[in-house]
Short mmCIF file of C-alpha atoms and ligand atoms in Angstrom, two decimals:
data_model
loop_
_atom_site.label_atom_id
_atom_site.label_comp_id
_atom_site.label_asym_id
_atom_site.label_seq_id
_atom_site.Cartn_x
_atom_site.Cartn_y
_atom_site.Cartn_z
CA MET U 1 -3.12 33.49 6.40
CA SER U 2 0.15 32.81 4.59
CA LEU U 3 2.24 29.83 5.60
CA ARG U 4 5.05 32.06 6.89
CA GLN U 5 2.55 33.80 9.20
CA LYS U 6 1.12 30.46 10.29
CA VAL U 7 4.55 29.03 11.31
CA ALA U 8 5.33 32.26 13.17
CA GLU U 9 2.01 32.02 15.06
CA ILE U 10 2.46 28.37 15.87
CA PHE U 11 6.01 29.07 17.08
CA GLN U 12 4.57 31.69 19.44
CA GLU U 13 2.03 29.15 20.76
CA CYS U 14 4.66 26.46 21.22
CA PHE U 15 7.42 28.52 22.75
CA GLY U 16 5.67 31.55 24.21
CA CYS U 17 7.62 34.18 22.24
CA ALA U 18 8.01 35.41 18.66
CA PRO U 19 10.64 33.62 16.47
CA ASP U 20 13.86 35.46 15.71
CA HIS U 21 13.97 34.30 12.08
CA ILE U 22 12.02 32.65 9.31
CA ALA U 23 13.73 30.45 6.70
CA ARG U 24 12.13 29.48 3.43
CA ALA U 25 13.25 26.89 0.93
CA PRO U 26 11.29 25.98 -2.25
CA GLY U 27 10.46 22.71 -3.94
CA ARG U 28 11.32 22.34 -7.59
CA VAL U 29 9.93 21.30 -10.96
CA ASN U 30 12.27 19.81 -13.52
CA LEU U 31 11.60 20.62 -17.19
CA LEU U 32 14.26 18.41 -18.77
CA GLY U 33 17.17 16.13 -17.75
CA GLU U 34 15.28 13.47 -15.79
CA HIS U 35 17.20 10.66 -14.08
CA VAL U 36 20.44 12.02 -15.46
CA ASP U 37 21.85 13.86 -12.40
CA TYR U 38 23.39 10.67 -11.03
CA ASN U 39 24.84 9.96 -14.52
CA ASP U 40 26.79 13.26 -14.58
CA GLY U 41 24.29 14.79 -17.06
CA PHE U 42 22.61 18.20 -17.39
CA VAL U 43 19.36 19.17 -15.64
CA LEU U 44 17.01 22.07 -16.20
CA PRO U 45 14.85 22.62 -13.10
CA ALA U 46 13.23 25.72 -11.59
CA ALA U 47 12.54 26.42 -7.96
CA ILE U 48 8.80 26.75 -7.43
CA ASP U 49 6.55 29.02 -5.41
CA HIS U 50 5.67 26.20 -2.98
CA ALA U 51 8.10 25.98 -0.09
CA THR U 52 8.95 24.90 3.45
CA TYR U 53 8.90 27.66 6.08
CA ILE U 54 10.62 27.39 9.45
CA ALA U 55 10.09 29.91 12.28
CA PHE U 56 13.11 29.50 14.60
CA SER U 57 15.29 30.88 17.36
CA LYS U 58 18.42 29.78 19.21
CA THR U 59 17.77 28.03 22.53
CA SER U 60 19.92 27.47 25.56
CA ALA U 61 18.17 24.16 26.21
CA PRO U 62 20.32 21.03 25.97
CA HIS U 63 18.43 19.82 22.88
CA SER U 64 16.73 21.20 19.77
CA ALA U 65 12.91 21.22 19.90
CA LEU U 66 11.22 21.01 16.51
CA TYR U 67 7.52 21.09 15.92
CA SER U 68 6.18 19.83 12.61
CA VAL U 69 2.90 21.60 11.86
CA ASP U 70 2.10 19.17 9.07
CA PHE U 71 2.48 16.07 11.28
CA ALA U 72 1.24 17.85 14.45
CA GLU U 73 4.14 16.31 16.32
CA ALA U 74 7.27 17.48 18.18
CA ALA U 75 10.75 15.93 18.23
CA PHE U 76 13.60 16.69 20.66
CA PHE U 77 17.20 15.74 20.01
CA SER U 78 20.75 16.84 20.81
CA PRO U 79 23.86 16.35 18.67
CA THR U 80 25.00 13.35 20.77
CA GLU U 81 21.87 11.41 19.86
CA LEU U 82 22.19 11.98 16.14
CA PRO U 83 24.21 8.85 15.17
CA ALA U 84 21.59 6.58 16.94
CA LYS U 85 18.71 8.42 15.30
CA THR U 86 16.95 8.69 18.64
CA GLN U 87 15.37 11.51 20.59
CA SER U 88 16.48 12.80 23.94
CA ASP U 89 14.10 10.39 25.75
CA GLY U 90 15.59 7.43 23.84
CA SER U 91 12.62 6.91 21.50
CA PRO U 92 13.30 6.68 17.73
CA LEU U 93 13.18 9.88 15.69
CA PRO U 94 9.88 10.20 13.82
CA ASP U 95 10.45 9.77 10.03
CA TRP U 96 9.93 13.49 9.34
CA ALA U 97 12.58 14.42 11.94
CA ARG U 98 15.24 12.44 10.12
CA TYR U 99 15.50 15.25 7.55
CA PRO U 100 16.45 18.01 10.00
CA ALA U 101 18.47 15.61 12.13
CA GLY U 102 20.33 14.48 8.98
CA VAL U 103 21.11 18.07 8.10
CA ILE U 104 22.68 18.77 11.49
CA TRP U 105 24.60 15.51 11.30
CA SER U 106 25.96 16.47 7.86
CA LEU U 107 26.79 20.05 8.93
CA GLN U 108 28.62 18.77 12.00
CA GLU U 109 30.60 16.27 9.88
CA ALA U 110 31.62 19.32 7.81
CA GLY U 111 32.80 21.05 11.03
CA GLN U 112 30.07 23.72 11.13
CA SER U 113 28.60 24.86 14.43
CA THR U 114 24.91 24.01 14.84
CA PRO U 115 23.53 25.56 18.04
CA ASN U 116 20.35 24.00 19.41
CA MET U 117 17.22 25.60 18.05
CA GLN U 118 13.54 25.72 18.76
CA ALA U 119 11.47 25.72 15.63
CA ALA U 120 8.03 25.28 14.10
CA PHE U 121 7.86 24.39 10.43
CA ALA U 122 5.41 23.58 7.68
CA SER U 123 5.40 23.07 3.93
CA ASP U 124 3.02 23.52 1.06
CA VAL U 125 5.19 21.39 -1.25
CA PRO U 126 3.00 18.24 -1.58
CA ARG U 127 4.82 15.19 -0.25
CA GLY U 128 5.59 12.27 -2.55
CA ALA U 129 4.48 14.29 -5.59
CA GLY U 130 7.84 14.58 -7.38
CA LEU U 131 8.28 18.23 -6.36
CA SER U 132 11.13 17.69 -3.87
CA SER U 133 9.43 18.25 -0.59
CA SER U 134 12.35 16.52 1.19
CA ALA U 135 15.01 18.71 -0.39
CA SER U 136 12.99 21.81 0.58
CA VAL U 137 12.85 20.67 4.23
CA GLU U 138 16.60 19.92 4.19
CA MET U 139 17.54 23.22 2.61
CA ALA U 140 15.30 25.23 4.96
CA PHE U 141 17.03 23.61 7.98
CA ALA U 142 20.45 24.08 6.39
CA ILE U 143 19.69 27.81 6.10
CA ALA U 144 18.32 27.90 9.66
CA TRP U 145 21.40 26.30 11.12
CA GLN U 146 23.65 28.48 9.04
CA THR U 147 21.89 31.52 10.49
CA LEU U 148 22.18 30.34 14.08
CA GLY U 149 25.76 29.13 13.63
CA GLY U 150 26.88 32.49 12.25
CA TRP U 151 28.78 30.99 9.31
CA THR U 152 28.06 31.22 5.59
CA LEU U 153 28.65 28.66 2.85
CA PRO U 154 27.96 29.15 -0.86
CA PRO U 155 24.45 27.76 -1.75
CA MET U 156 25.89 24.93 -3.84
CA GLN U 157 28.00 23.82 -0.86
CA LEU U 158 24.94 23.81 1.40
CA ALA U 159 23.07 21.83 -1.25
CA LEU U 160 25.78 19.16 -1.27
CA LEU U 161 25.65 18.89 2.52
CA ALA U 162 21.87 18.53 2.36
CA GLN U 163 22.27 15.82 -0.31
CA LYS U 164 24.77 14.05 1.96
CA ALA U 165 22.16 14.14 4.76
CA GLU U 166 19.61 12.52 2.44
CA ASN U 167 22.09 9.92 1.07
CA GLN U 168 23.82 8.94 4.24
CA TYR U 169 21.45 9.76 7.11
CA VAL U 170 17.94 9.38 5.70
CA GLY U 171 19.23 6.63 3.37
CA VAL U 172 17.87 7.74 -0.01
CA ASN U 173 20.52 7.66 -2.74
CA CYS U 174 19.32 10.76 -4.62
CA GLY U 175 21.38 12.91 -6.97
CA ILE U 176 22.10 16.63 -6.52
CA MET U 177 19.35 18.15 -8.64
CA ASP U 178 16.69 18.74 -6.00
CA GLN U 179 18.86 20.32 -3.32
CA PHE U 180 20.59 22.36 -5.99
CA ALA U 181 17.31 23.79 -7.36
CA SER U 182 16.04 24.54 -3.86
CA ALA U 183 19.32 26.22 -2.89
CA CYS U 184 20.17 28.10 -6.07
CA GLY U 185 16.81 28.77 -7.81
CA GLU U 186 16.16 32.24 -9.26
CA LYS U 187 12.97 34.08 -9.78
CA ASP U 188 11.48 33.66 -13.28
CA ARG U 189 14.47 31.59 -14.43
CA LEU U 190 15.27 28.02 -15.30
CA MET U 191 18.47 26.69 -13.75
CA LEU U 192 20.92 24.78 -15.89
CA LEU U 193 23.26 22.54 -13.89
CA ASP U 194 26.16 20.46 -15.19
CA CYS U 195 26.01 17.61 -12.64
CA ARG U 196 29.61 16.70 -13.23
CA SER U 197 31.42 20.01 -12.83
CA LEU U 198 28.56 21.50 -10.68
CA GLU U 199 28.79 24.64 -12.76
CA TYR U 200 25.45 26.30 -13.20
CA ARG U 201 23.77 29.28 -14.76
CA SER U 202 20.24 30.48 -15.21
CA LEU U 203 18.25 30.94 -18.37
CA PRO U 204 15.11 32.97 -18.89
CA LEU U 205 11.87 31.04 -19.00
CA PRO U 206 10.36 31.14 -22.45
CA LYS U 207 8.47 34.42 -22.87
CA ASP U 208 4.70 34.08 -22.87
CA ALA U 209 4.83 30.53 -21.56
CA ALA U 210 3.69 29.35 -18.12
CA ILE U 211 4.69 26.20 -16.27
CA VAL U 212 1.58 24.31 -15.17
CA ILE U 213 1.92 21.52 -12.60
CA ALA U 214 -0.81 18.93 -12.61
CA ASP U 215 -0.83 16.53 -9.66
CA THR U 216 -2.28 13.08 -10.51
CA SER U 217 -3.01 12.72 -6.75
CA VAL U 218 -1.29 9.33 -6.87
CA ARG U 219 1.42 9.36 -4.29
CA ARG U 220 4.77 7.80 -5.07
CA SER U 221 5.30 4.28 -3.84
CA LEU U 222 8.23 1.85 -3.95
CA THR U 223 10.54 4.69 -4.93
CA ALA U 224 13.65 3.95 -2.89
CA SER U 225 14.04 0.42 -4.23
CA ALA U 226 12.94 1.18 -7.82
CA TYR U 227 15.12 4.37 -7.84
CA ASN U 228 18.14 2.41 -6.62
CA ASP U 229 17.46 -0.33 -9.25
CA ARG U 230 17.57 2.35 -12.00
CA ARG U 231 20.87 3.72 -10.62
CA ALA U 232 22.28 0.20 -10.50
CA ALA U 233 21.29 -0.45 -14.14
CA CYS U 234 23.11 2.72 -15.20
CA GLU U 235 26.25 1.68 -13.32
CA GLU U 236 26.06 -1.76 -14.90
CA ALA U 237 25.84 -0.15 -18.37
CA VAL U 238 28.95 1.88 -17.69
CA ARG U 239 30.79 -1.22 -16.46
CA LEU U 240 29.87 -3.15 -19.59
CA LEU U 241 30.48 -0.29 -22.04
CA LYS U 242 33.95 0.25 -20.56
CA HIS U 243 35.14 -2.87 -22.45
CA ASP U 244 34.85 -0.86 -25.65
CA LEU U 245 35.10 2.65 -24.24
CA PRO U 246 37.69 2.33 -21.44
CA ASP U 247 37.82 6.06 -20.71
CA ILE U 248 34.16 6.55 -19.79
CA LYS U 249 33.31 7.39 -16.18
CA ALA U 250 29.57 7.80 -16.52
CA LEU U 251 26.85 7.55 -19.20
CA ARG U 252 27.44 11.24 -19.80
CA ASP U 253 30.65 10.21 -21.61
CA VAL U 254 28.79 8.07 -24.18
CA SER U 255 27.44 9.78 -27.33
CA VAL U 256 24.19 8.64 -28.96
CA ASP U 257 26.15 7.31 -31.95
CA GLU U 258 28.54 5.31 -29.77
CA PHE U 259 25.61 3.96 -27.84
CA ASN U 260 23.75 2.91 -30.98
CA GLN U 261 26.84 0.95 -32.09
CA LEU U 262 27.37 -0.81 -28.79
CA ALA U 263 23.83 -1.20 -27.42
CA TYR U 264 23.50 -4.81 -28.68
CA LYS U 265 26.18 -5.83 -26.17
CA LEU U 266 23.98 -4.85 -23.18
CA PRO U 267 21.23 -7.00 -21.60
CA ASP U 268 17.76 -5.79 -22.68
CA GLU U 269 16.75 -4.01 -19.49
CA VAL U 270 20.14 -2.32 -18.96
CA GLN U 271 20.08 -1.25 -22.59
CA LYS U 272 16.69 0.43 -22.24
CA ARG U 273 17.71 2.31 -19.05
CA ALA U 274 21.01 3.45 -20.52
CA ARG U 275 19.38 4.50 -23.81
CA HIS U 276 17.05 6.80 -21.90
CA VAL U 277 19.94 8.39 -20.11
CA VAL U 278 22.20 8.82 -23.15
CA GLU U 279 19.38 10.28 -25.23
CA GLU U 280 18.05 12.46 -22.44
CA ILE U 281 21.44 14.06 -21.90
CA GLU U 282 21.60 14.79 -25.58
CA ARG U 283 17.97 16.09 -25.54
CA THR U 284 18.75 18.49 -22.70
CA THR U 285 21.76 19.84 -24.56
CA ARG U 286 19.59 20.42 -27.66
CA ALA U 287 16.88 22.00 -25.54
CA ILE U 288 19.25 24.63 -24.24
CA SER U 289 19.97 25.87 -27.79
CA LEU U 290 16.26 25.85 -28.56
CA LEU U 291 15.52 27.88 -25.46
CA GLN U 292 18.23 30.37 -26.36
CA SER U 293 16.84 30.79 -29.89
CA GLY U 294 13.30 31.21 -28.53
CA ASP U 295 11.96 28.01 -30.09
CA VAL U 296 9.41 27.12 -27.40
CA ALA U 297 7.59 24.70 -29.67
CA GLY U 298 10.83 22.75 -30.29
CA PHE U 299 11.59 22.75 -26.55
CA GLY U 300 8.07 21.45 -25.83
CA ARG U 301 8.50 18.61 -28.33
CA LEU U 302 11.57 17.49 -26.42
CA MET U 303 9.52 17.47 -23.22
CA ASN U 304 7.04 15.12 -24.91
CA GLU U 305 9.89 12.89 -26.07
CA CYS U 306 11.23 12.83 -22.59
CA HIS U 307 7.92 11.61 -21.24
CA ALA U 308 7.75 8.78 -23.81
CA SER U 309 11.28 7.78 -22.92
CA LEU U 310 10.56 7.78 -19.20
CA ARG U 311 7.45 5.68 -19.88
CA ASP U 312 8.88 3.17 -22.35
CA LEU U 313 12.60 2.96 -21.66
CA TYR U 314 13.20 4.04 -18.08
CA GLU U 315 9.79 2.65 -17.04
CA VAL U 316 9.18 5.05 -14.15
CA SER U 317 5.74 6.22 -15.27
CA ILE U 318 2.34 4.95 -14.13
CA PRO U 319 -1.05 4.92 -15.97
CA GLU U 320 -2.28 8.15 -14.26
CA LEU U 321 0.85 10.06 -15.28
CA ASN U 322 0.44 8.80 -18.87
CA ILE U 323 -3.20 9.81 -18.95
CA MET U 324 -2.38 13.29 -17.54
CA ALA U 325 0.58 13.78 -19.92
CA SER U 326 -1.40 12.69 -23.02
CA ALA U 327 -4.38 14.81 -22.09
CA ALA U 328 -2.11 17.85 -21.58
CA GLN U 329 -0.20 17.25 -24.83
CA SER U 330 -3.46 17.16 -26.80
CA LEU U 331 -4.81 20.47 -25.49
CA ASP U 332 -4.58 23.85 -27.29
CA GLY U 333 -1.73 26.03 -26.12
CA CYS U 334 0.40 23.13 -24.72
CA TYR U 335 3.96 23.14 -26.04
CA GLY U 336 4.96 20.03 -24.15
CA ALA U 337 4.16 17.94 -21.08
CA ARG U 338 5.91 15.22 -19.10
CA LEU U 339 6.11 13.59 -15.73
CA THR U 340 8.50 15.52 -13.49
CA GLY U 341 10.79 14.11 -10.80
CA ALA U 342 11.54 10.49 -10.04
CA GLY U 343 8.19 9.15 -11.33
CA PHE U 344 6.03 6.32 -9.90
CA GLY U 345 3.32 8.89 -9.05
CA GLY U 346 3.17 12.65 -8.60
CA CYS U 347 2.95 15.38 -11.17
CA VAL U 348 3.04 16.26 -14.83
CA ALA U 349 4.69 19.55 -15.78
CA SER U 350 3.43 21.31 -18.92
CA LEU U 351 4.67 24.37 -20.75
CA VAL U 352 1.63 26.30 -21.90
CA ALA U 353 1.02 29.55 -23.82
CA ARG U 354 0.04 32.14 -21.19
CA ASP U 355 -2.98 33.36 -23.06
CA GLN U 356 -4.46 29.84 -23.13
CA VAL U 357 -3.60 28.80 -19.58
CA SER U 358 -7.04 29.19 -18.01
CA ALA U 359 -8.78 27.06 -20.63
CA PHE U 360 -5.89 24.55 -20.44
CA VAL U 361 -6.24 24.12 -16.69
CA LYS U 362 -9.98 23.71 -16.88
CA ASN U 363 -9.94 21.24 -19.77
CA LEU U 364 -7.04 19.23 -18.29
CA ALA U 365 -8.82 18.81 -14.97
CA ALA U 366 -12.04 17.77 -16.71
CA GLU U 367 -10.36 15.28 -19.01
CA TYR U 368 -8.23 13.69 -16.26
CA GLU U 369 -11.14 13.44 -13.91
CA SER U 370 -13.40 11.84 -16.48
CA GLU U 371 -10.76 9.20 -17.32
CA THR U 372 -9.60 8.41 -13.83
CA ARG U 373 -12.36 9.53 -11.44
CA ARG U 374 -9.60 11.30 -9.50
CA HIS U 375 -9.60 14.99 -8.80
CA PRO U 376 -6.28 16.62 -9.76
CA GLU U 377 -4.74 19.69 -8.13
CA ILE U 378 -3.43 21.95 -10.93
CA TYR U 379 -1.18 24.95 -10.23
CA ILE U 380 0.13 27.65 -12.48
CA CYS U 381 3.58 27.86 -11.12
CA GLU U 382 6.01 30.78 -10.92
CA ALA U 383 9.73 30.08 -10.86
CA SER U 384 10.92 31.42 -7.49
CA SER U 385 14.18 32.32 -5.78
CA GLY U 386 16.14 29.72 -3.80
CA ALA U 387 16.40 29.11 -0.09
CA GLY U 388 17.02 31.98 2.29
CA ILE U 389 15.93 33.98 5.32
CA ILE U 390 12.82 36.06 4.96
CA SER U 391 11.75 38.67 7.45
CA PRO U 392 9.47 37.27 10.25
C1 GLA O 1 14.61 12.47 -7.59
C2 GLA O 1 16.05 12.60 -7.05
C3 GLA O 1 16.84 13.50 -8.04
C4 GLA O 1 16.75 13.00 -9.48
C5 GLA O 1 15.27 12.80 -9.86
C6 GLA O 1 15.11 12.19 -11.20
O1 GLA O 1 13.97 13.69 -7.53
O2 GLA O 1 16.04 13.20 -5.77
O3 GLA O 1 18.21 13.51 -7.59
O4 GLA O 1 17.51 11.85 -9.68
O5 GLA O 1 14.59 11.97 -8.90
O6 GLA O 1 15.58 13.06 -12.17
#
């Protein structure tokens, strides 16, 4: 049974009738431009064919009733309880319910109507795996409330409101990439976003290449504090570089040459973090030209460089991600492989020649398992369309 059928059936069991609508919002994989969205850089993600599905209807009850299939738990809340992060009976919202509650809070702050809903939802985006499960939950609820409220915002606008929910309600200081990819993704395309102007366009995926996602099975830990430390180091670099480059607003404004000349003025750790960002923004720009000229091998080499930089300069990798990335990079048919997302656990994304994908998947699983004694999930992933309503 597909996940959309499952949420519809569970809705029926919970609420005694069929849902009026089903919303779907995908996770994402990022191919290049890692840890640059909050430095005004360029990112190159794709929405993936793993998603959150919500079966939902409007309710006249005084609160929304949400059932999480994945946590086998319900939460009840009304708009008045949102600031206190409590449910209608005064108990704290379960952690998973902070995402939908944050989305209503953010939509209400923006003056949108958010009628109470009853809903059952589930996701096949693995949690804590660097594939943006949180953004997919947020975007699916943003779409659901948009549908019930009878208003329409452009997808990028909804993505910004979902990001605000995560920053200010859930309390994770993420950039815009994940919500953007979930909201605006296109089938079979990579999405290029300028995180400063928020202009975006899509590019075709390299012909004859597949994206393979290999999950180390190590779940992310310590992310919020380590992620915030990385952001703080980037801000510190901008503050210090401003002495020589007074017009810069973000690391996006510093060229690799300028950085090389001024790097000695930065403390070691700040220097390493900033070097990753400055070079990664330049790498992403080069990658776009390579993609446009059909140079998949060149694009793949930049993915490998990105992994080394995340490992050695930004220091967000872990041994299992390094083992997976090296194993992938050494296999026939692999153009490039790197950790995807924030790091500290999760997945490696590889670009692989389609005619060698089956052998690649088999050999990668065997090699990773023999080195780590962990069993990896490996998916061949199709780039999918962004969040929307699908028929029940
Ligand atoms: C997480 C954040 C994104 C981005 C990536 C790293 O996924 O949510 O905004 O910063 O990490 O590129």
